[in-house]
Amino acid sequence: MADKDRIPPWRHTGSRRRLLLLTIVLIPTIISANTMARLLPDRGSILLDTFLVAVFTTLFAWISVGFWTSIAGLVILLTKRDSFRVSRACDGLDFSIADPAARTAILIPVYNEDVKRVIAGLRTTFASVRQTGSMKRFDFFLLSDTTDPDVWIEEEEAWYRFCKEEDAFGRVFYRKRTSNTKRKSGNVADFCRRWGKSYRYMAVFDADSIMSGETLVRLVQIMEARPDIGILQTPPKAVNRETLIARVQQFANHVYGPLLAAGLHFWQLGDAQYCGHNAILRVEPFIKHCELPRLPGKGPLSGDILSHDYVESALMCRAGYGIWLTYDLRGSWEETPPTLIDELKRDRRWCQGNLQHTRLLFTRGFFPAHRALFINGILSYGSALLWMAFLIVNSAQAISEALFEPVYMPILRKFLPELPVWRPHWAVSLLGSTTLLLFLPKFLGALPILLADFRARLYGGKIRLFFSILVEVVLSMILTPIRMVFHSLFVISTLLGKSVGWGTQSRDDRGTTWREAFLAHWWGSLLGICWATVVYLIIPSFFWWISPITFSLALSVPISVFTGRAAVGRFFRKAGLFLIPEEVDRPPELAVLDENLNMPAPYTPFPFSRKQGFLRAVVDPLVHGLHTSLLLRFRRGAPSKEHSREKIVEKALASGPDSLTRKEKTALLRAPHHLRELHRKVWRLGDDDAAARWGLVPPEKE
Amino acid sequence: MNFSAEYPAPSPADVTPAQRAARDRVMLYIRGLDLPPSKGLRLAARSMEEEPSSPGEGMDALELLLDKEGLLPGLPGERGQNIPSFPPLNRSVMVAEEMDRVPWRTSFFRFLRRWRRELFGRGK
C-alpha cells in the first residue's frame, strides 16, 4: 500500500530534474522571443506584434521540451546508466510468478472491431503466455461494448471456437455490456466492479495490441517488487502496416521513439503518464481512486471524460502511487492508423479529450507534473491552431506591407525618420535554432542504433537508415501543414460545440479512394490555392517562403491518396526504406500472429458470410444455440415489449433479415424466446423466395 | 416399333418438389449441426421415413428426433443451463472520488475548517 504522506526519494530527484528542464527551456525561449520581437518591423501594430511574439514564444518553448527530452533520452541510452530504471526489479529472474495470489486479468476492450484480427491477437498473446509456464496467473477478458448486432454474434462465436480449440474455457472470458456508459473507461470500470476483487493486477490492451508472455510476466514481477507502483506503462512499437504513411509512422516510432521514451522517463520518473493500453495497473487502488466523474454542463467539454488515461494516472498519483514508464522493455506492439484520414479521425476524438483537460487543470491534489501533462496534451492540438494563426498573421503583415505605404515619420514632431533595420543574421540564427530543435533529434535517434549494431542491419543498413530519416523528414514537412489545418479545425469546432462528423476509423490497409480524399480535403486544398494565389499576386517574394505550406495544402487530395496506398508502402519497403527490426528479424509473436491471421475459415454449409452475424444467429443452429445459451436473463419483458418483439418476428418472416433495422436486430438478439421462435419458423418456411432470403435455398435454385 | 418402351413410365419413386424441398431443408440443418456423418445421415433418413411433403413437416420430424437424442441446439450441455462466458461475480464498489476543479472557490472554507480543527480539535 502506498503511503501518501511519505515523499519517495525519486520525487525529489524528479522535481530537481524538471526544474532543470524548465530552466534550459525558458532561457533560450526568452532569448529567442526577444530576438523575434526585435526582428519584427518597428512600424507594425503593437497588438499584432505582441500576438506574434506570444505565439512564437509558446511554440518555441513547446518544441524545446521535445528537443531536451530527446537529448536526455540519448544520454540515458548511450551511457546505460539509470538508477531509477524500474525493470532492474526483475533482473536475473526467471519467468515465474511466485505468489499464487498475484493474478492478472488481461483486458481486451472491443467496440465493433475486426473480430478476426482481435481473436488472432488474443490467440498470439495467449500462446506466448502459455509458453512462459505462468498461464495459471493470467486470465483473459474480451470486454465487448459492440453495438453492431452482426459483430456481436461474430465475437461470441469466435470466443467459443477459440476456447474449444485452445482448451481455454475458464481462462478466457467474454462479456458483452448492454450499455456503453462512459465508453472504454466505463468498460474497464465495469470489469473492476464485477471481478476486480479477484485480481491483483490488470493489463489493459487495445483491440490491436500484442504483448509477449515474457513482457507480461516481467511487468507482474516489477509490480510485485515495487508495491509503490500503481501503473506501469510499456512503450508499444508500431508494426504490421504496409501503407506509406503508416510505414513512416512505424519507422519514426522505432528510431525516435526509444529516445523520447527514455527522455520522458528521465524527466518524469514516477510521474509518467498512462496511455490507456499496453500497460499493467494495480487493481485495488484503481478501484478505490480512479473512477472518473462526468464533467457537468453541456457541450463537448462536458460529459464523459474521453481521454481517460491521463486523468486516471493523475488520480492514481494523487492517491500516492507512482506511474512509471518501462522504456527498456520490449515485446509490446500496436498498429497505427493506415491512412491520413484514419489518423485524423482518431485525432478528432483525442483533440476533444485533451481539450476537456482544460477543465481539470486546477483540480485539487493533482501533482504539477500531471498538470504539465494536461497542458502538453492540450498543446498537442492547440499548437496547430497557434501555428496556423502565426502563419496567417505573418502573411497578412507581409501583404499589408506591400499594399500600404510605409510611414517613416510616425510622430510629426520627430525630426528624423524611423527607417526599417534589417538584421539578417538574427533572422538566420532564429531560423537555424528552430530548425535544430526540430530536426536534430531525428538524426540523433540513429546513434543508439549504430552503437548497438554499426551496420544497422535491422534498419536495412547505415545508408538506408540515414536516407530513410531524410525522406521521413521531407514527408513530415509535406504532411504537417495538412495536419495543422485539420487540428486547427478540430480545436475550433470543439470549442464552438460543433461536431466534425466522420465514420469509424479503419484498422486495415484498404487505402483511401479519390472520392474519400476529395470529400475530406477539398476545403484544405482550396485554402492552400487561395492563400498561395493572394500572396503570389501581391508579394511574390514572400510566396516562396510560404510555398511549403501552401503547396502541401493545395495537393492534399493526392497526398492523402498516395500516402494511404499499400502498394506505395511496399515499393518503399522493396527499396529498403523505412525498414524496422520486426520486418527484418520477425519476432516469434508476430510470426505467430501472421499464421493466426491466415488460419482457414471454419466449416459452414451456409452460403452467407460469417460477418452476417444476425443471420447466423437465426439460421445456423450451432450459432443460435450458443447465443441463446449465453444470454443470462431469460425473463420475459413487459407485455408492450413482448408485443413489439412479436411484431419484429413477423416483419422478419415476411420480408427477410434485410428489412430489420439495427435496433430491431439487437432487440431480437436480446430476447432468446423470440429468437428461438424465429429460428423455428424460418426453418419451416415453405416459400422458396422467403427461404432464399435466409440462405436456406441451394444456390442453383435461386 | 414399340413406342412405349422409349419413354419411362411414371414411377411412385418420383420425388415431388415439396418432398425435395423437405429433404434439402433437413439435410442443410443436419450439415449445420456438423454431426458425425453416419449419425447425421441416419437422423436425416429417419426424419424422411414418413415422406414429409413440406419443409415444415420435415423439420418437425427432425426436431422430434433431435430432442430424443438430446441434440436439439438450444443449450450446449444439459438442457436449461447456460454456458458461463465469464467467471462468478466478485463485486466491489467503484465510486468517483471528489475532484474539486475550482479549488480557489473552496480554499477559504477549507482554510477555516483547518483552522477550526487546529483551534478546537478534530471536527465532525
JSON list of N, CA, C and O in Angstrom, two decimals, chain A residues 112-161:
[
{"chain": "A", "resi": 112, "resn": "ASN", "atom": "N", "xyz": [-16.98, -2.86, -31.87]},
{"chain": "A", "resi": 112, "resn": "ASN", "atom": "CA", "xyz": [-17.21, -3.01, -33.32]},
{"chain": "A", "resi": 112, "resn": "ASN", "atom": "C", "xyz": [-15.90, -3.19, -34.09]},
{"chain": "A", "resi": 112, "resn": "ASN", "atom": "O", "xyz": [-15.69, -2.57, -35.13]},
{"chain": "A", "resi": 113, "resn": "GLU", "atom": "N", "xyz": [-15.00, -4.03, -33.56]},
{"chain": "A", "resi": 113, "resn": "GLU", "atom": "CA", "xyz": [-13.70, -4.23, -34.20]},
{"chain": "A", "resi": 113, "resn": "GLU", "atom": "C", "xyz": [-13.75, -5.37, -35.21]},
{"chain": "A", "resi": 113, "resn": "GLU", "atom": "O", "xyz": [-14.74, -6.11, -35.29]},
{"chain": "A", "resi": 114, "resn": "ASP", "atom": "N", "xyz": [-12.65, -5.51, -35.94]},
{"chain": "A", "resi": 114, "resn": "ASP", "atom": "CA", "xyz": [-12.48, -6.66, -36.84]},
{"chain": "A", "resi": 114, "resn": "ASP", "atom": "C", "xyz": [-12.22, -7.89, -35.96]},
{"chain": "A", "resi": 114, "resn": "ASP", "atom": "O", "xyz": [-11.14, -8.04, -35.40]},
{"chain": "A", "resi": 115, "resn": "VAL", "atom": "N", "xyz": [-13.21, -8.76, -35.87]},
{"chain": "A", "resi": 115, "resn": "VAL", "atom": "CA", "xyz": [-13.15, -9.86, -34.90]},
{"chain": "A", "resi": 115, "resn": "VAL", "atom": "C", "xyz": [-11.99, -10.81, -35.22]},
{"chain": "A", "resi": 115, "resn": "VAL", "atom": "O", "xyz": [-11.30, -11.31, -34.33]},
{"chain": "A", "resi": 116, "resn": "LYS", "atom": "N", "xyz": [-11.77, -11.03, -36.51]},
{"chain": "A", "resi": 116, "resn": "LYS", "atom": "CA", "xyz": [-10.69, -11.96, -36.90]},
{"chain": "A", "resi": 116, "resn": "LYS", "atom": "C", "xyz": [-9.35, -11.46, -36.37]},
{"chain": "A", "resi": 116, "resn": "LYS", "atom": "O", "xyz": [-8.55, -12.24, -35.82]},
{"chain": "A", "resi": 117, "resn": "ARG", "atom": "N", "xyz": [-9.12, -10.16, -36.49]},
{"chain": "A", "resi": 117, "resn": "ARG", "atom": "CA", "xyz": [-7.86, -9.58, -36.01]},
{"chain": "A", "resi": 117, "resn": "ARG", "atom": "C", "xyz": [-7.77, -9.65, -34.49]},
{"chain": "A", "resi": 117, "resn": "ARG", "atom": "O", "xyz": [-6.71, -9.95, -33.94]},
{"chain": "A", "resi": 118, "resn": "VAL", "atom": "N", "xyz": [-8.89, -9.36, -33.82]},
{"chain": "A", "resi": 118, "resn": "VAL", "atom": "CA", "xyz": [-8.88, -9.38, -32.34]},
{"chain": "A", "resi": 118, "resn": "VAL", "atom": "C", "xyz": [-8.56, -10.79, -31.84]},
{"chain": "A", "resi": 118, "resn": "VAL", "atom": "O", "xyz": [-7.71, -10.97, -30.97]},
{"chain": "A", "resi": 119, "resn": "ILE", "atom": "N", "xyz": [-9.22, -11.78, -32.43]},
{"chain": "A", "resi": 119, "resn": "ILE", "atom": "CA", "xyz": [-9.01, -13.16, -31.96]},
{"chain": "A", "resi": 119, "resn": "ILE", "atom": "C", "xyz": [-7.60, -13.63, -32.31]},
{"chain": "A", "resi": 119, "resn": "ILE", "atom": "O", "xyz": [-6.96, -14.35, -31.54]},
{"chain": "A", "resi": 120, "resn": "ALA", "atom": "N", "xyz": [-7.09, -13.20, -33.48]},
{"chain": "A", "resi": 120, "resn": "ALA", "atom": "CA", "xyz": [-5.72, -13.58, -33.84]},
{"chain": "A", "resi": 120, "resn": "ALA", "atom": "C", "xyz": [-4.73, -13.00, -32.82]},
{"chain": "A", "resi": 120, "resn": "ALA", "atom": "O", "xyz": [-3.79, -13.67, -32.40]},
{"chain": "A", "resi": 121, "resn": "GLY", "atom": "N", "xyz": [-4.96, -11.74, -32.42]},
{"chain": "A", "resi": 121, "resn": "GLY", "atom": "CA", "xyz": [-4.11, -11.13, -31.41]},
{"chain": "A", "resi": 121, "resn": "GLY", "atom": "C", "xyz": [-4.22, -11.83, -30.06]},
{"chain": "A", "resi": 121, "resn": "GLY", "atom": "O", "xyz": [-3.22, -12.09, -29.39]},
{"chain": "A", "resi": 122, "resn": "LEU", "atom": "N", "xyz": [-5.45, -12.17, -29.68]},
{"chain": "A", "resi": 122, "resn": "LEU", "atom": "CA", "xyz": [-5.68, -12.89, -28.43]},
{"chain": "A", "resi": 122, "resn": "LEU", "atom": "C", "xyz": [-4.98, -14.23, -28.45]},
{"chain": "A", "resi": 122, "resn": "LEU", "atom": "O", "xyz": [-4.30, -14.62, -27.50]},
{"chain": "A", "resi": 123, "resn": "ARG", "atom": "N", "xyz": [-5.12, -14.94, -29.58]},
{"chain": "A", "resi": 123, "resn": "ARG", "atom": "CA", "xyz": [-4.51, -16.26, -29.71]},
{"chain": "A", "resi": 123, "resn": "ARG", "atom": "C", "xyz": [-2.99, -16.17, -29.57]},
{"chain": "A", "resi": 123, "resn": "ARG", "atom": "O", "xyz": [-2.35, -17.00, -28.94]},
{"chain": "A", "resi": 124, "resn": "THR", "atom": "N", "xyz": [-2.43, -15.10, -30.17]},
{"chain": "A", "resi": 124, "resn": "THR", "atom": "CA", "xyz": [-0.97, -14.91, -30.13]},
{"chain": "A", "resi": 124, "resn": "THR", "atom": "C", "xyz": [-0.49, -14.67, -28.70]},
{"chain": "A", "resi": 124, "resn": "THR", "atom": "O", "xyz": [0.46, -15.31, -28.24]},
{"chain": "A", "resi": 125, "resn": "THR", "atom": "N", "xyz": [-1.14, -13.73, -28.02]},
{"chain": "A", "resi": 125, "resn": "THR", "atom": "CA", "xyz": [-0.73, -13.41, -26.64]},
{"chain": "A", "resi": 125, "resn": "THR", "atom": "C", "xyz": [-0.96, -14.61, -25.73]},
{"chain": "A", "resi": 125, "resn": "THR", "atom": "O", "xyz": [-0.12, -14.92, -24.86]},
{"chain": "A", "resi": 126, "resn": "PHE", "atom": "N", "xyz": [-2.06, -15.31, -25.92]},
{"chain": "A", "resi": 126, "resn": "PHE", "atom": "CA", "xyz": [-2.39, -16.48, -25.12]},
{"chain": "A", "resi": 126, "resn": "PHE", "atom": "C", "xyz": [-1.30, -17.54, -25.25]},
{"chain": "A", "resi": 126, "resn": "PHE", "atom": "O", "xyz": [-0.80, -18.09, -24.25]},
{"chain": "A", "resi": 127, "resn": "ALA", "atom": "N", "xyz": [-0.90, -17.81, -26.49]},
{"chain": "A", "resi": 127, "resn": "ALA", "atom": "CA", "xyz": [0.13, -18.83, -26.73]},
{"chain": "A", "resi": 127, "resn": "ALA", "atom": "C", "xyz": [1.45, -18.40, -26.12]},
{"chain": "A", "resi": 127, "resn": "ALA", "atom": "O", "xyz": [2.19, -19.22, -25.55]},
{"chain": "A", "resi": 128, "resn": "SER", "atom": "N", "xyz": [1.75, -17.11, -26.23]},
{"chain": "A", "resi": 128, "resn": "SER", "atom": "CA", "xyz": [3.01, -16.62, -25.69]},
{"chain": "A", "resi": 128, "resn": "SER", "atom": "C", "xyz": [3.03, -16.71, -24.16]},
{"chain": "A", "resi": 128, "resn": "SER", "atom": "O", "xyz": [4.05, -17.09, -23.57]},
{"chain": "A", "resi": 129, "resn": "VAL", "atom": "N", "xyz": [1.93, -16.39, -23.51]},
{"chain": "A", "resi": 129, "resn": "VAL", "atom": "CA", "xyz": [1.85, -16.51, -22.05]},
{"chain": "A", "resi": 129, "resn": "VAL", "atom": "C", "xyz": [1.96, -17.97, -21.64]},
{"chain": "A", "resi": 129, "resn": "VAL", "atom": "O", "xyz": [2.63, -18.32, -20.67]},
{"chain": "A", "resi": 130, "resn": "ARG", "atom": "N", "xyz": [1.32, -18.85, -22.40]},
{"chain": "A", "resi": 130, "resn": "ARG", "atom": "CA", "xyz": [1.36, -20.29, -22.09]},
{"chain": "A", "resi": 130, "resn": "ARG", "atom": "C", "xyz": [2.80, -20.79, -22.12]},
{"chain": "A", "resi": 130, "resn": "ARG", "atom": "O", "xyz": [3.21, -21.62, -21.31]},
{"chain": "A", "resi": 131, "resn": "GLN", "atom": "N", "xyz": [3.58, -20.27, -23.07]},
{"chain": "A", "resi": 131, "resn": "GLN", "atom": "CA", "xyz": [4.97, -20.73, -23.21]},
{"chain": "A", "resi": 131, "resn": "GLN", "atom": "C", "xyz": [5.82, -20.35, -22.00]},
{"chain": "A", "resi": 131, "resn": "GLN", "atom": "O", "xyz": [6.84, -20.99, -21.75]},
{"chain": "A", "resi": 132, "resn": "THR", "atom": "N", "xyz": [5.45, -19.31, -21.27]},
{"chain": "A", "resi": 132, "resn": "THR", "atom": "CA", "xyz": [6.24, -18.90, -20.11]},
{"chain": "A", "resi": 132, "resn": "THR", "atom": "C", "xyz": [6.03, -19.86, -18.94]},
{"chain": "A", "resi": 132, "resn": "THR", "atom": "O", "xyz": [6.80, -19.85, -17.98]},
{"chain": "A", "resi": 133, "resn": "GLY", "atom": "N", "xyz": [4.96, -20.66, -19.00]},
{"chain": "A", "resi": 133, "resn": "GLY", "atom": "CA", "xyz": [4.66, -21.57, -17.89]},
{"chain": "A", "resi": 133, "resn": "GLY", "atom": "C", "xyz": [3.89, -20.90, -16.77]},
{"chain": "A", "resi": 133, "resn": "GLY", "atom": "O", "xyz": [3.62, -21.52, -15.74]},
{"chain": "A", "resi": 134, "resn": "SER", "atom": "N", "xyz": [3.54, -19.62, -16.95]},
{"chain": "A", "resi": 134, "resn": "SER", "atom": "CA", "xyz": [2.84, -18.89, -15.88]},
{"chain": "A", "resi": 134, "resn": "SER", "atom": "C", "xyz": [1.38, -18.65, -16.22]},
{"chain": "A", "resi": 134, "resn": "SER", "atom": "O", "xyz": [0.76, -17.72, -15.72]},
{"chain": "A", "resi": 135, "resn": "MET", "atom": "N", "xyz": [0.83, -19.52, -17.07]},
{"chain": "A", "resi": 135, "resn": "MET", "atom": "CA", "xyz": [-0.55, -19.30, -17.51]},
{"chain": "A", "resi": 135, "resn": "MET", "atom": "C", "xyz": [-1.54, -19.25, -16.35]},
{"chain": "A", "resi": 135, "resn": "MET", "atom": "O", "xyz": [-2.54, -18.53, -16.41]},
{"chain": "A", "resi": 136, "resn": "LYS", "atom": "N", "xyz": [-1.25, -20.00, -15.29]},
{"chain": "A", "resi": 136, "resn": "LYS", "atom": "CA", "xyz": [-2.21, -20.06, -14.16]},
{"chain": "A", "resi": 136, "resn": "LYS", "atom": "C", "xyz": [-2.39, -18.69, -13.51]},
{"chain": "A", "resi": 136, "resn": "LYS", "atom": "O", "xyz": [-3.34, -18.47, -12.78]},
{"chain": "A", "resi": 137, "resn": "ARG", "atom": "N", "xyz": [-1.44, -17.78, -13.73]},
{"chain": "A", "resi": 137, "resn": "ARG", "atom": "CA", "xyz": [-1.55, -16.47, -13.07]},
{"chain": "A", "resi": 137, "resn": "ARG", "atom": "C", "xyz": [-2.32, -15.45, -13.92]},
{"chain": "A", "resi": 137, "resn": "ARG", "atom": "O", "xyz": [-2.49, -14.31, -13.49]},
{"chain": "A", "resi": 138, "resn": "PHE", "atom": "N", "xyz": [-2.75, -15.87, -15.11]},
{"chain": "A", "resi": 138, "resn": "PHE", "atom": "CA", "xyz": [-3.38, -14.91, -16.02]},
{"chain": "A", "resi": 138, "resn": "PHE", "atom": "C", "xyz": [-4.76, -15.41, -16.45]},
{"chain": "A", "resi": 138, "resn": "PHE", "atom": "O", "xyz": [-4.96, -16.58, -16.70]},
{"chain": "A", "resi": 139, "resn": "ASP", "atom": "N", "xyz": [-5.68, -14.47, -16.55]},
{"chain": "A", "resi": 139, "resn": "ASP", "atom": "CA", "xyz": [-6.98, -14.71, -17.18]},
{"chain": "A", "resi": 139, "resn": "ASP", "atom": "C", "xyz": [-7.16, -13.65, -18.25]},
{"chain": "A", "resi": 139, "resn": "ASP", "atom": "O", "xyz": [-6.63, -12.55, -18.14]},
{"chain": "A", "resi": 140, "resn": "PHE", "atom": "N", "xyz": [-7.94, -13.99, -19.28]},
{"chain": "A", "resi": 140, "resn": "PHE", "atom": "CA", "xyz": [-8.16, -13.05, -20.37]},
{"chain": "A", "resi": 140, "resn": "PHE", "atom": "C", "xyz": [-9.63, -12.68, -20.43]},
{"chain": "A", "resi": 140, "resn": "PHE", "atom": "O", "xyz": [-10.50, -13.56, -20.30]},
{"chain": "A", "resi": 141, "resn": "PHE", "atom": "N", "xyz": [-9.89, -11.41, -20.64]},
{"chain": "A", "resi": 141, "resn": "PHE", "atom": "CA", "xyz": [-11.27, -10.95, -20.72]},
{"chain": "A", "resi": 141, "resn": "PHE", "atom": "C", "xyz": [-11.47, -10.15, -22.01]},
{"chain": "A", "resi": 141, "resn": "PHE", "atom": "O", "xyz": [-10.83, -9.12, -22.21]},
{"chain": "A", "resi": 142, "resn": "LEU", "atom": "N", "xyz": [-12.38, -10.65, -22.84]},
{"chain": "A", "resi": 142, "resn": "LEU", "atom": "CA", "xyz": [-12.81, -9.87, -24.01]},
{"chain": "A", "resi": 142, "resn": "LEU", "atom": "C", "xyz": [-14.01, -9.05, -23.55]},
{"chain": "A", "resi": 142, "resn": "LEU", "atom": "O", "xyz": [-15.08, -9.60, -23.31]},
{"chain": "A", "resi": 143, "resn": "LEU", "atom": "N", "xyz": [-13.81, -7.76, -23.39]},
{"chain": "A", "resi": 143, "resn": "LEU", "atom": "CA", "xyz": [-14.88, -6.90, -22.85]},
{"chain": "A", "resi": 143, "resn": "LEU", "atom": "C", "xyz": [-15.52, -6.16, -24.02]},
{"chain": "A", "resi": 143, "resn": "LEU", "atom": "O", "xyz": [-14.95, -5.22, -24.56]},
{"chain": "A", "resi": 144, "resn": "SER", "atom": "N", "xyz": [-16.70, -6.61, -24.38]},
{"chain": "A", "resi": 144, "resn": "SER", "atom": "CA", "xyz": [-17.32, -6.08, -25.59]},
{"chain": "A", "resi": 144, "resn": "SER", "atom": "C", "xyz": [-18.32, -4.96, -25.28]},
{"chain": "A", "resi": 144, "resn": "SER", "atom": "O", "xyz": [-19.22, -5.13, -24.46]},
{"chain": "A", "resi": 145, "resn": "ASP", "atom": "N", "xyz": [-18.14, -3.88, -25.99]},
{"chain": "A", "resi": 145, "resn": "ASP", "atom": "CA", "xyz": [-19.11, -2.76, -25.98]},
{"chain": "A", "resi": 145, "resn": "ASP", "atom": "C", "xyz": [-19.74, -2.65, -27.36]},
{"chain": "A", "resi": 145, "resn": "ASP", "atom": "O", "xyz": [-20.30, -1.62, -27.72]},
{"chain": "A", "resi": 146, "resn": "THR", "atom": "N", "xyz": [-19.64, -3.72, -28.12]},
{"chain": "A", "resi": 146, "resn": "THR", "atom": "CA", "xyz": [-20.08, -3.70, -29.52]},
{"chain": "A", "resi": 146, "resn": "THR", "atom": "C", "xyz": [-21.56, -3.38, -29.65]},
{"chain": "A", "resi": 146, "resn": "THR", "atom": "O", "xyz": [-22.39, -3.95, -28.94]},
{"chain": "A", "resi": 147, "resn": "THR", "atom": "N", "xyz": [-21.87, -2.49, -30.56]},
{"chain": "A", "resi": 147, "resn": "THR", "atom": "CA", "xyz": [-23.26, -2.11, -30.80]},
{"chain": "A", "resi": 147, "resn": "THR", "atom": "C", "xyz": [-23.80, -2.73, -32.10]},
{"chain": "A", "resi": 147, "resn": "THR", "atom": "O", "xyz": [-25.01, -2.75, -32.32]},
{"chain": "A", "resi": 148, "resn": "ASP", "atom": "N", "xyz": [-22.90, -3.18, -32.94]},
{"chain": "A", "resi": 148, "resn": "ASP", "atom": "CA", "xyz": [-23.33, -3.80, -34.21]},
{"chain": "A", "resi": 148, "resn": "ASP", "atom": "C", "xyz": [-23.76, -5.25, -33.93]},
{"chain": "A", "resi": 148, "resn": "ASP", "atom": "O", "xyz": [-22.94, -6.06, -33.49]},
{"chain": "A", "resi": 149, "resn": "PRO", "atom": "N", "xyz": [-25.03, -5.59, -34.18]},
{"chain": "A", "resi": 149, "resn": "PRO", "atom": "CA", "xyz": [-25.50, -6.94, -33.84]},
{"chain": "A", "resi": 149, "resn": "PRO", "atom": "C", "xyz": [-24.74, -8.03, -34.60]},
{"chain": "A", "resi": 149, "resn": "PRO", "atom": "O", "xyz": [-24.53, -9.12, -34.06]},
{"chain": "A", "resi": 150, "resn": "ASP", "atom": "N", "xyz": [-24.34, -7.75, -35.83]},
{"chain": "A", "resi": 150, "resn": "ASP", "atom": "CA", "xyz": [-23.60, -8.77, -36.59]},
{"chain": "A", "resi": 150, "resn": "ASP", "atom": "C", "xyz": [-22.25, -9.04, -35.94]},
{"chain": "A", "resi": 150, "resn": "ASP", "atom": "O", "xyz": [-21.82, -10.19, -35.82]},
{"chain": "A", "resi": 151, "resn": "VAL", "atom": "N", "xyz": [-21.58, -7.98, -35.54]},
{"chain": "A", "resi": 151, "resn": "VAL", "atom": "CA", "xyz": [-20.25, -8.14, -34.92]},
{"chain": "A", "resi": 151, "resn": "VAL", "atom": "C", "xyz": [-20.40, -8.84, -33.56]},
{"chain": "A", "resi": 151, "resn": "VAL", "atom": "O", "xyz": [-19.55, -9.65, -33.17]},
{"chain": "A", "resi": 152, "resn": "TRP", "atom": "N", "xyz": [-21.46, -8.54, -32.85]},
{"chain": "A", "resi": 152, "resn": "TRP", "atom": "CA", "xyz": [-21.71, -9.17, -31.54]},
{"chain": "A", "resi": 152, "resn": "TRP", "atom": "C", "xyz": [-21.72, -10.70, -31.69]},
{"chain": "A", "resi": 152, "resn": "TRP", "atom": "O", "xyz": [-21.02, -11.42, -30.96]},
{"chain": "A", "resi": 153, "resn": "ILE", "atom": "N", "xyz": [-22.49, -11.19, -32.65]},
{"chain": "A", "resi": 153, "resn": "ILE", "atom": "CA", "xyz": [-22.59, -12.64, -32.84]},
{"chain": "A", "resi": 153, "resn": "ILE", "atom": "C", "xyz": [-21.24, -13.21, -33.28]},
{"chain": "A", "resi": 153, "resn": "ILE", "atom": "O", "xyz": [-20.82, -14.29, -32.85]},
{"chain": "A", "resi": 154, "resn": "GLU", "atom": "N", "xyz": [-20.57, -12.46, -34.15]},
{"chain": "A", "resi": 154, "resn": "GLU", "atom": "CA", "xyz": [-19.25, -12.91, -34.63]},
{"chain": "A", "resi": 154, "resn": "GLU", "atom": "C", "xyz": [-18.28, -13.05, -33.45]},
{"chain": "A", "resi": 154, "resn": "GLU", "atom": "O", "xyz": [-17.50, -14.00, -33.38]},
{"chain": "A", "resi": 155, "resn": "GLU", "atom": "N", "xyz": [-18.35, -12.10, -32.52]},
{"chain": "A", "resi": 155, "resn": "GLU", "atom": "CA", "xyz": [-17.47, -12.16, -31.33]},
{"chain": "A", "resi": 155, "resn": "GLU", "atom": "C", "xyz": [-17.77, -13.41, -30.50]},
{"chain": "A", "resi": 155, "resn": "GLU", "atom": "O", "xyz": [-16.87, -14.11, -30.07]},
{"chain": "A", "resi": 156, "resn": "GLU", "atom": "N", "xyz": [-19.06, -13.64, -30.25]},
{"chain": "A", "resi": 156, "resn": "GLU", "atom": "CA", "xyz": [-19.44, -14.80, -29.42]},
{"chain": "A", "resi": 156, "resn": "GLU", "atom": "C", "xyz": [-18.93, -16.09, -30.04]},
{"chain": "A", "resi": 156, "resn": "GLU", "atom": "O", "xyz": [-18.35, -16.95, -29.36]},
{"chain": "A", "resi": 157, "resn": "GLU", "atom": "N", "xyz": [-19.19, -16.23, -31.33]},
{"chain": "A", "resi": 157, "resn": "GLU", "atom": "CA", "xyz": [-18.80, -17.48, -31.99]},
{"chain": "A", "resi": 157, "resn": "GLU", "atom": "C", "xyz": [-17.28, -17.62, -32.00]},
{"chain": "A", "resi": 157, "resn": "GLU", "atom": "O", "xyz": [-16.77, -18.72, -31.78]},
{"chain": "A", "resi": 158, "resn": "ALA", "atom": "N", "xyz": [-16.57, -16.51, -32.25]},
{"chain": "A", "resi": 158, "resn": "ALA", "atom": "CA", "xyz": [-15.11, -16.57, -32.29]},
{"chain": "A", "resi": 158, "resn": "ALA", "atom": "C", "xyz": [-14.55, -16.93, -30.92]},
{"chain": "A", "resi": 158, "resn": "ALA", "atom": "O", "xyz": [-13.62, -17.72, -30.81]},
{"chain": "A", "resi": 159, "resn": "TRP", "atom": "N", "xyz": [-15.12, -16.34, -29.86]},
{"chain": "A", "resi": 159, "resn": "TRP", "atom": "CA", "xyz": [-14.67, -16.67, -28.49]},
{"chain": "A", "resi": 159, "resn": "TRP", "atom": "C", "xyz": [-14.88, -18.16, -28.21]},
{"chain": "A", "resi": 159, "resn": "TRP", "atom": "O", "xyz": [-13.97, -18.84, -27.70]},
{"chain": "A", "resi": 160, "resn": "TYR", "atom": "N", "xyz": [-16.08, -18.66, -28.54]},
{"chain": "A", "resi": 160, "resn": "TYR", "atom": "CA", "xyz": [-16.40, -20.06, -28.24]},
{"chain": "A", "resi": 160, "resn": "TYR", "atom": "C", "xyz": [-15.47, -21.00, -29.00]},
{"chain": "A", "resi": 160, "resn": "TYR", "atom": "O", "xyz": [-14.93, -21.96, -28.44]},
{"chain": "A", "resi": 161, "resn": "ARG", "atom": "N", "xyz": [-15.26, -20.68, -30.28]},
{"chain": "A", "resi": 161, "resn": "ARG", "atom": "CA", "xyz": [-14.42, -21.55, -31.09]},
{"chain": "A", "resi": 161, "resn": "ARG", "atom": "C", "xyz": [-12.98, -21.52, -30.56]},
{"chain": "A", "resi": 161, "resn": "ARG", "atom": "O", "xyz": [-12.31, -22.55, -30.49]}
]
